[in-house]
Amino acid sequence: MTMTKMINWRNATIRLWMLSIAFLGISLANVSCTSAEDEPSGQIREEGFFTSEVNALIDANYPEVVANGYAELIIPSTMFDPGIMKYADYHKDVMVALNRLGYKTYINGGAVRDAIMGTAIHDLDFSTDASPEEMKEQLTGYEVVINTTSGGSVAKAYHPNGDWTDMVPIKGVNERLRGKPFVPADATYATYSKRLVDDTYTRDLTINSIYYDFQNNTIIDYHGGLHDLRDRVVRTVYDANTMYAINASALIRTVRFAARYGFDIDAATTTAIADNMHYCRETISGAMNNYYICKGFGDGCVRRTYEYYRKYGIADYFMLGLKGYIGTDAYEEPMLKALDYIESKTKVTLELAMSAMYLPVMKARLADKERTLEAITAVWDELETTSGQKEVYEINDYYMERTAMLNIWYVYFALTGSSLSTEALENLKQNSYYAKGELLVEAYQ
């Protein structure tokens, strides 16, 4: 295999990986991009899952959560429709098989959050008190493969249609939380645990730490996730300062999830974001910074993502190529209108979002230069390097997105420059990014 093919193969692999778990969907696909003003936080909702009976249980339990850091809340199936948990029968079959073997099974995290919010489930994981080895040995009706990472092992049960069911052992508590406030005194400090409450301390946000007990058809919540989901607030499972020092990516995810839903971030967490931003550079590689930050612009609410990134300092800290532009009316008014226009016309992908946000900078830097693809590429490379963004952001690691951005700008400058001949226009239309470049022209008119 030639070096070029190896690079292209690597980038295609990265692209597929990101497509499957990142900014074109992950577990929150199809979440509508409603405005925060449409459903203001601070109001107790009584709709859908959040009936008056459910709200009463949430409110009765929450003072103990505040006082102790956790308090088990169980919403019985008589108070909600278990049919909100919509997923393929073959996933259910795996859980039934484990239950018959005497093991407990819980659907965890994003799938439960999405079901409660009334959106489609696209990322189904479940936790169990069976070990990966027990699952491999005893689930004889399935091909079970164990994948081991630095965070532990995950078992995958493969199905005839090529899909699989992710089975994650209930995890123990990080040793770095030993002795910390609001952590159970009898917590299991190990890779795995048999207690569901221990597993919650491996999760970042309260709204992502809600579980569905498959066997009993109940919703289980330890940290007020239902309270926060109802009241449209984002906060961490345990003290944010402690969490961000252990897991810096949780800081970026806090802002991204708030932006995605138009939720508020509570005051203590907001302070912790400002105080702990440096951990993102110190403990997350540039490529992963790119991954965590960029995928927010593919969540379906690109304008709001930018606004939240600016509000909470992520834009200033990471999007260094926009220094001097962020926060200025001359830049933001037309740029935000462009994002609105693009979002009204199509699903906003990363390359479209980045092309729109950085276009004013590129226009200024290309003012006295040719608008050839080579010149555009040189200007972008210089911008990344001189601003420091390349070192922090490493967008060149994502070859496909970078290629797309450069070509979108090329089409934009070609269409907004001197009049094109019929032949030149027809040639330009052969560019595979012509439609996106044309959309960028419309967005900035």
Coordinates of C-alpha atoms in Angstrom, one line a residue:
M1 CA 0.0 0.0 0.0
T2 CA 1.4 3.4 -1.0
M3 CA 1.9 6.1 1.6
T4 CA -0.9 8.2 -0.1
K5 CA -3.3 5.3 0.1
M6 CA -2.4 4.6 3.7
I7 CA -3.1 8.3 4.6
N8 CA -6.4 8.2 2.7
W9 CA -7.4 4.9 4.3
R10 CA -6.5 6.3 7.8
N11 CA -8.5 9.5 7.2
A12 CA -11.5 7.5 5.8
T13 CA -11.3 5.3 9.0
I14 CA -11.3 8.4 11.2
R15 CA -14.2 9.8 9.2
L16 CA -16.3 6.7 9.6
W17 CA -15.5 6.5 13.3
M18 CA -16.5 10.1 13.8
L19 CA -19.6 9.6 11.7
S20 CA -20.7 6.7 13.8
I21 CA -20.1 8.2 17.2
A22 CA -19.6 11.9 16.7
F23 CA -20.9 15.1 15.1
L24 CA -23.3 13.7 12.6
G25 CA -25.5 12.0 15.2
I26 CA -24.2 10.0 18.1
S27 CA -27.0 9.4 20.6
L28 CA -28.8 12.8 20.1
A29 CA -29.7 12.7 16.4
N30 CA -33.0 14.2 15.5
V31 CA -33.1 16.5 18.5
S32 CA -34.9 19.6 17.3
C33 CA -33.0 22.8 17.5
T34 CA -35.5 24.8 19.6
S35 CA -34.6 28.1 21.1
A36 CA -34.0 28.4 24.8
E37 CA -36.6 31.2 24.8
D38 CA -39.2 28.7 23.4
E39 CA -39.0 26.6 26.5
P40 CA -37.5 28.7 29.3
S41 CA -35.6 26.9 32.0
G42 CA -36.7 27.4 35.6
Q43 CA -40.3 26.4 34.8
I44 CA -41.6 23.0 36.0
R45 CA -43.0 21.2 33.0
E46 CA -45.9 18.8 33.1
E47 CA -45.9 17.2 29.8
G48 CA -44.9 13.8 28.2
F49 CA -42.9 11.8 30.8
F50 CA -43.0 14.6 33.3
T51 CA -46.5 14.2 34.7
S52 CA -47.6 15.8 38.0
E53 CA -47.1 12.4 39.7
V54 CA -43.6 11.9 38.3
N55 CA -42.7 15.5 39.2
A56 CA -43.9 15.0 42.8
L57 CA -41.5 12.0 43.1
I58 CA -38.6 14.1 41.6
D59 CA -39.2 17.0 43.9
A60 CA -39.5 14.8 47.0
N61 CA -36.2 13.1 46.2
Y62 CA -34.2 16.1 45.1
P63 CA -33.4 17.6 48.6
E64 CA -31.6 14.4 49.5
V65 CA -29.6 14.5 46.3
V66 CA -28.5 18.1 47.1
A67 CA -27.6 17.1 50.7
N68 CA -25.8 13.8 50.0
G69 CA -24.8 14.0 46.4
Y70 CA -26.9 11.0 45.5
A71 CA -30.3 9.5 46.4
E72 CA -31.9 6.6 44.6
L73 CA -35.1 7.6 42.7
I74 CA -37.2 4.9 41.0
I75 CA -40.0 5.8 38.6
P76 CA -42.3 2.7 38.4
S77 CA -43.7 1.6 35.1
T78 CA -47.2 2.5 36.3
M79 CA -46.2 6.2 36.1
F80 CA -44.9 6.2 32.5
D81 CA -45.2 4.2 29.3
P82 CA -42.2 1.8 29.0
G83 CA -43.0 1.9 25.2
I84 CA -40.9 5.1 25.1
M85 CA -37.9 2.8 25.0
K86 CA -37.9 1.9 21.3
Y87 CA -35.2 -0.3 19.9
A88 CA -34.8 -3.5 18.0
D89 CA -36.1 -6.8 19.4
Y90 CA -32.7 -8.5 18.9
H91 CA -31.3 -6.1 21.5
K92 CA -34.1 -7.0 23.9
D93 CA -33.4 -10.7 23.3
V94 CA -29.8 -10.3 24.6
M95 CA -31.1 -8.7 27.8
V96 CA -33.7 -11.3 28.3
A97 CA -31.0 -14.0 27.9
L98 CA -28.9 -12.4 30.6
N99 CA -31.9 -11.9 32.9
R100 CA -32.7 -15.6 32.6
L101 CA -29.1 -16.4 33.5
G102 CA -29.6 -14.4 36.7
Y103 CA -27.9 -11.1 35.7
K104 CA -29.3 -7.6 35.9
T105 CA -29.5 -5.4 32.8
Y106 CA -29.9 -1.7 32.5
I107 CA -30.1 0.6 29.5
N108 CA -27.9 3.5 30.3
G109 CA -27.1 7.1 29.5
G110 CA -28.1 8.8 26.2
A111 CA -30.7 6.2 25.2
V112 CA -32.7 6.8 28.3
R113 CA -32.3 10.6 28.1
D114 CA -33.5 10.6 24.5
A115 CA -36.5 8.3 25.2
I116 CA -37.6 10.6 28.1
M117 CA -37.3 13.6 25.8
G118 CA -39.3 11.8 23.1
T119 CA -36.5 11.6 20.5
A120 CA -35.3 8.5 18.6
I121 CA -32.7 6.3 20.2
H122 CA -29.7 5.9 18.0
D123 CA -27.0 4.8 20.5
L124 CA -28.0 1.8 22.6
D125 CA -25.7 0.7 25.4
F126 CA -26.6 -1.3 28.4
S127 CA -24.9 -2.0 31.7
T128 CA -25.0 -5.4 33.4
D129 CA -23.5 -7.0 36.5
A130 CA -22.2 -9.9 34.3
S131 CA -18.5 -9.7 33.5
P132 CA -17.3 -9.8 29.9
E133 CA -16.0 -13.3 30.4
E134 CA -19.3 -14.5 31.9
M135 CA -21.1 -13.0 28.9
K136 CA -18.8 -14.6 26.4
E137 CA -19.0 -18.0 28.2
Q138 CA -22.7 -18.1 29.0
L139 CA -24.4 -16.3 26.0
T140 CA -24.0 -19.4 23.9
G141 CA -26.6 -18.3 21.4
Y142 CA -24.5 -15.4 20.2
E143 CA -21.1 -14.6 18.9
V144 CA -19.7 -12.5 21.7
V145 CA -16.5 -10.6 21.2
I146 CA -14.7 -8.8 24.1
N147 CA -13.0 -5.4 23.2
T148 CA -10.6 -4.1 25.8
T149 CA -9.6 -0.4 26.2
S150 CA -7.9 1.6 28.8
G151 CA -11.3 2.1 30.5
G152 CA -12.0 -1.6 30.7
S153 CA -13.7 -4.3 28.6
V154 CA -16.9 -4.2 26.6
A155 CA -18.7 -7.3 25.3
K156 CA -20.4 -7.2 21.9
A157 CA -23.1 -9.7 20.9
Y158 CA -23.3 -9.9 17.2
H159 CA -26.5 -10.6 15.3
P160 CA -27.1 -12.2 11.9
N161 CA -27.9 -8.8 10.3
G162 CA -24.4 -7.5 11.1
D163 CA -25.5 -5.3 14.0
W164 CA -24.4 -5.9 17.5
T165 CA -25.4 -5.2 21.1
D166 CA -22.9 -3.4 23.3
M167 CA -22.8 -4.8 26.8
V168 CA -20.9 -2.8 29.4
P169 CA -20.1 -4.2 32.8
I170 CA -21.2 -2.0 35.7
K171 CA -18.2 0.1 36.4
G172 CA -16.5 0.9 39.7
V173 CA -15.5 4.3 41.0
N174 CA -12.3 6.1 40.0
E175 CA -9.7 5.8 42.7
R176 CA -9.1 9.6 42.5
L177 CA -12.6 10.1 44.0
R178 CA -11.8 8.2 47.2
G179 CA -12.5 10.5 50.2
K180 CA -14.2 13.2 48.0
P181 CA -17.4 14.7 49.2
F182 CA -20.7 13.2 48.0
V183 CA -19.2 9.9 47.0
P184 CA -20.6 6.8 48.8
A185 CA -18.5 5.8 51.7
D186 CA -18.7 2.1 50.6
A187 CA -18.0 2.8 47.0
T188 CA -16.3 0.1 45.0
Y189 CA -12.9 1.4 43.8
A190 CA -12.2 -1.0 41.0
T191 CA -12.7 -1.4 37.2
Y192 CA -16.0 -3.1 37.8
S193 CA -18.7 -3.2 40.4
K194 CA -22.0 -4.9 41.1
R195 CA -23.7 -1.7 42.3
L196 CA -25.4 0.6 39.9
V197 CA -24.8 3.7 41.9
D198 CA -21.0 3.1 41.5
D199 CA -21.5 3.2 37.7
T200 CA -23.0 6.7 37.9
Y201 CA -19.6 8.1 39.0
T202 CA -18.1 7.1 35.6
R203 CA -20.5 9.5 33.8
D204 CA -20.2 13.2 33.2
L205 CA -23.6 14.9 33.4
T206 CA -26.6 14.1 35.5
I207 CA -28.8 14.0 32.4
N208 CA -26.5 11.3 31.1
S209 CA -26.6 9.2 34.2
I210 CA -30.2 7.9 34.1
Y211 CA -30.9 4.2 33.7
Y212 CA -33.8 2.0 32.6
D213 CA -34.1 -1.3 34.5
F214 CA -35.0 -3.7 31.6
Q215 CA -36.3 -6.5 33.9
N216 CA -38.5 -4.3 36.0
N217 CA -39.4 -1.6 33.4
T218 CA -38.4 1.2 35.8
I219 CA -36.4 4.4 35.5
I220 CA -33.6 4.8 38.0
D221 CA -31.9 8.1 38.8
Y222 CA -29.3 8.8 41.5
H223 CA -28.1 12.4 40.9
G224 CA -31.2 14.4 40.0
G225 CA -30.8 13.8 36.3
L226 CA -34.6 13.7 35.8
H227 CA -34.9 17.0 37.8
D228 CA -32.3 18.6 35.6
L229 CA -33.7 17.3 32.4
R230 CA -37.1 18.6 33.4
D231 CA -35.8 21.9 34.5
R232 CA -33.5 22.3 31.5
V233 CA -30.2 22.5 33.5
V234 CA -26.8 21.0 32.9
R235 CA -24.6 20.0 35.8
T236 CA -22.0 17.4 36.5
V237 CA -22.7 14.1 38.4
Y238 CA -20.2 15.2 41.1
D239 CA -18.2 18.3 41.9
A240 CA -17.3 19.9 38.5
N241 CA -13.8 21.0 39.6
T242 CA -12.9 17.5 40.6
M243 CA -14.5 16.0 37.5
Y244 CA -12.7 18.3 35.0
A245 CA -9.3 17.6 36.6
I246 CA -9.9 13.9 36.1
N247 CA -11.7 14.1 32.8
A248 CA -11.2 17.3 30.9
S249 CA -13.3 16.2 27.9
A250 CA -16.3 16.4 30.3
L251 CA -15.8 20.2 30.4
I252 CA -16.3 20.5 26.6
R253 CA -19.2 18.0 26.7
T254 CA -20.9 20.1 29.4
V255 CA -21.1 23.1 27.1
R256 CA -21.9 21.0 24.0
F257 CA -24.9 19.3 25.6
A258 CA -26.2 22.6 27.0
A259 CA -25.9 24.1 23.5
R260 CA -27.6 21.2 21.9
Y261 CA -30.7 21.5 24.0
G262 CA -30.6 25.2 24.8
F263 CA -30.2 24.3 28.5
D264 CA -28.7 26.5 31.2
I265 CA -25.5 25.5 33.0
D266 CA -25.8 25.9 36.7
A267 CA -23.7 28.6 38.4
A268 CA -21.2 26.3 40.2
T269 CA -20.5 24.4 37.0
T270 CA -20.1 27.7 35.0
T271 CA -17.5 28.8 37.5
A272 CA -15.7 25.5 37.2
I273 CA -15.6 25.7 33.4
A274 CA -13.7 29.0 33.6
D275 CA -11.4 27.8 36.3
N276 CA -10.5 24.4 34.7
M277 CA -10.3 25.2 30.9
H278 CA -6.5 24.7 31.1
Y279 CA -7.0 21.0 31.7
C280 CA -8.3 20.6 28.1
R281 CA -4.9 21.6 26.7
E282 CA -2.9 19.8 29.3
T283 CA -4.6 16.4 29.2
I284 CA -6.4 16.1 25.8
S285 CA -4.4 15.7 22.6
G286 CA -4.9 18.3 19.9
A287 CA -6.6 15.8 17.6
M288 CA -9.0 14.9 20.4
N289 CA -9.6 18.5 21.2
N290 CA -10.6 18.8 17.5
Y291 CA -12.9 15.8 17.9
Y292 CA -14.6 17.0 21.0
I293 CA -15.1 20.6 19.9
C294 CA -15.9 20.1 16.2
K295 CA -18.6 17.5 16.6
G296 CA -20.7 20.1 18.4
F297 CA -21.1 21.9 15.1
G298 CA -22.8 18.9 13.6
D299 CA -25.3 18.4 16.4
G300 CA -28.0 20.3 14.5
C301 CA -27.8 23.6 16.4
V302 CA -24.7 25.2 14.9
R303 CA -25.5 28.8 15.7
R304 CA -26.3 28.0 19.3
T305 CA -23.2 25.9 19.6
Y306 CA -21.1 28.9 18.5
E307 CA -22.9 31.2 20.9
Y308 CA -22.4 28.8 23.8
Y309 CA -18.8 28.3 22.9
R310 CA -18.3 32.0 22.9
K311 CA -20.3 32.5 26.2
Y312 CA -18.3 29.9 28.1
G313 CA -14.9 30.7 26.7
I314 CA -14.3 27.6 24.5
A315 CA -14.2 29.7 21.3
D316 CA -11.6 32.1 22.7
Y317 CA -9.5 29.2 24.1
F318 CA -9.6 26.9 21.0
M319 CA -10.7 28.7 17.9
L320 CA -7.7 30.9 17.8
G321 CA -8.0 31.6 14.1
L322 CA -11.0 33.8 15.0
K323 CA -9.1 36.0 17.5
G324 CA -10.1 39.6 17.0
Y325 CA -13.4 38.6 15.3
I326 CA -15.2 36.7 18.1
G327 CA -17.6 39.0 20.0
T328 CA -17.5 41.8 17.4
D329 CA -20.8 42.9 15.7
A330 CA -19.1 43.4 12.4
Y331 CA -18.2 39.7 12.3
E332 CA -20.9 38.0 14.2
E333 CA -24.1 39.6 12.8
P334 CA -23.5 38.5 9.2
M335 CA -21.9 35.2 10.3
L336 CA -24.7 34.2 12.6
K337 CA -27.3 35.1 9.9
A338 CA -25.3 32.9 7.5
L339 CA -25.4 30.0 9.9
D340 CA -29.2 30.5 10.4
Y341 CA -29.7 30.5 6.6
I342 CA -27.6 27.3 6.1
E343 CA -29.3 25.6 9.0
S344 CA -32.7 26.4 7.4
K345 CA -31.7 24.8 4.2
T346 CA -29.8 21.6 5.1
K347 CA -28.2 19.5 7.8
V348 CA -25.2 21.5 8.9
T349 CA -22.0 19.4 8.6
L350 CA -18.7 20.3 10.2
E351 CA -17.2 21.6 6.9
L352 CA -20.2 23.8 6.2
A353 CA -20.1 25.3 9.7
M354 CA -16.4 25.9 9.6
S355 CA -16.5 27.3 6.1
A356 CA -19.2 29.8 7.3
M357 CA -17.5 30.8 10.5
Y358 CA -14.0 31.3 9.0
L359 CA -15.1 32.9 5.7
P360 CA -14.8 36.6 6.9
V361 CA -11.3 35.9 8.1
M362 CA -10.4 34.2 4.8
K363 CA -11.9 37.1 2.8
A364 CA -9.8 39.6 4.7
R365 CA -6.6 37.6 4.2
L366 CA -7.3 37.0 0.5
A367 CA -8.1 40.7 -0.2
D368 CA -4.9 41.3 -2.2
K369 CA -4.3 37.8 -3.3
E370 CA -5.4 35.5 -6.0
R371 CA -8.4 33.3 -5.2
T372 CA -7.0 30.1 -6.6
L373 CA -7.3 26.9 -4.6
E374 CA -3.5 26.9 -4.1
A375 CA -3.7 30.5 -2.7
I376 CA -6.6 29.7 -0.5
T377 CA -4.8 26.6 0.9
A378 CA -1.7 28.7 1.6
V379 CA -3.7 31.3 3.5
W380 CA -5.5 28.7 5.6
D381 CA -2.3 27.0 6.5
E382 CA -0.7 30.3 7.5
L383 CA -3.8 31.2 9.6
E384 CA -3.7 27.9 11.4
T385 CA 0.0 28.2 12.1
T386 CA 0.4 31.8 13.0
S387 CA -2.7 31.9 15.3
G388 CA -1.6 28.8 17.2
Q389 CA -4.8 27.0 16.2
K390 CA -2.9 24.2 14.4
E391 CA -1.1 23.2 17.5
V392 CA -4.2 23.2 19.7
Y393 CA -6.8 22.2 17.2
E394 CA -5.0 20.0 14.6
I395 CA -7.7 20.2 12.0
N396 CA -5.3 18.9 9.4
D397 CA -5.7 15.5 11.1
Y398 CA -9.1 15.5 9.4
Y399 CA -8.2 15.5 5.8
M400 CA -11.7 15.2 4.4
E401 CA -13.1 18.1 6.3
R402 CA -10.1 20.3 5.5
T403 CA -10.4 19.4 1.8
A404 CA -14.1 20.2 1.8
M405 CA -13.6 23.6 3.5
L406 CA -10.9 24.7 1.0
N407 CA -13.0 23.7 -2.0
I408 CA -16.1 25.3 -0.6
W409 CA -14.2 28.6 -0.2
Y410 CA -12.8 28.1 -3.7
V411 CA -16.3 27.9 -5.2
Y412 CA -17.4 30.8 -3.1
F413 CA -14.6 33.1 -4.3
A414 CA -15.1 32.0 -7.9
L415 CA -18.8 32.8 -7.8
T416 CA -18.4 36.1 -6.0
G417 CA -15.4 37.3 -8.1
S418 CA -15.4 38.6 -11.6
S419 CA -18.1 37.3 -14.0
L420 CA -17.6 33.7 -15.0
S421 CA -17.9 32.6 -18.6
T422 CA -20.4 29.9 -19.4
E423 CA -17.6 27.5 -19.9
A424 CA -15.9 28.5 -16.6
L425 CA -19.1 28.1 -14.7
E426 CA -19.8 24.7 -16.1
N427 CA -16.3 23.7 -15.2
L428 CA -16.8 25.0 -11.7
K429 CA -20.0 23.0 -11.3
Q430 CA -17.9 19.9 -11.7
N431 CA -16.4 20.6 -8.3
S432 CA -18.0 18.1 -5.9
Y433 CA -18.4 20.9 -3.4
Y434 CA -20.1 23.3 -5.7
A435 CA -23.5 23.1 -4.1
K436 CA -22.1 23.9 -0.7
G437 CA -20.1 26.8 -2.0
E438 CA -23.2 28.1 -3.7
L439 CA -25.1 27.8 -0.5
L440 CA -22.4 29.8 1.3
V441 CA -22.8 32.5 -1.3
E442 CA -26.5 32.6 -0.6
A443 CA -26.0 32.6 3.1
Y444 CA -23.7 35.7 3.0
Q445 CA -25.8 37.7 0.5

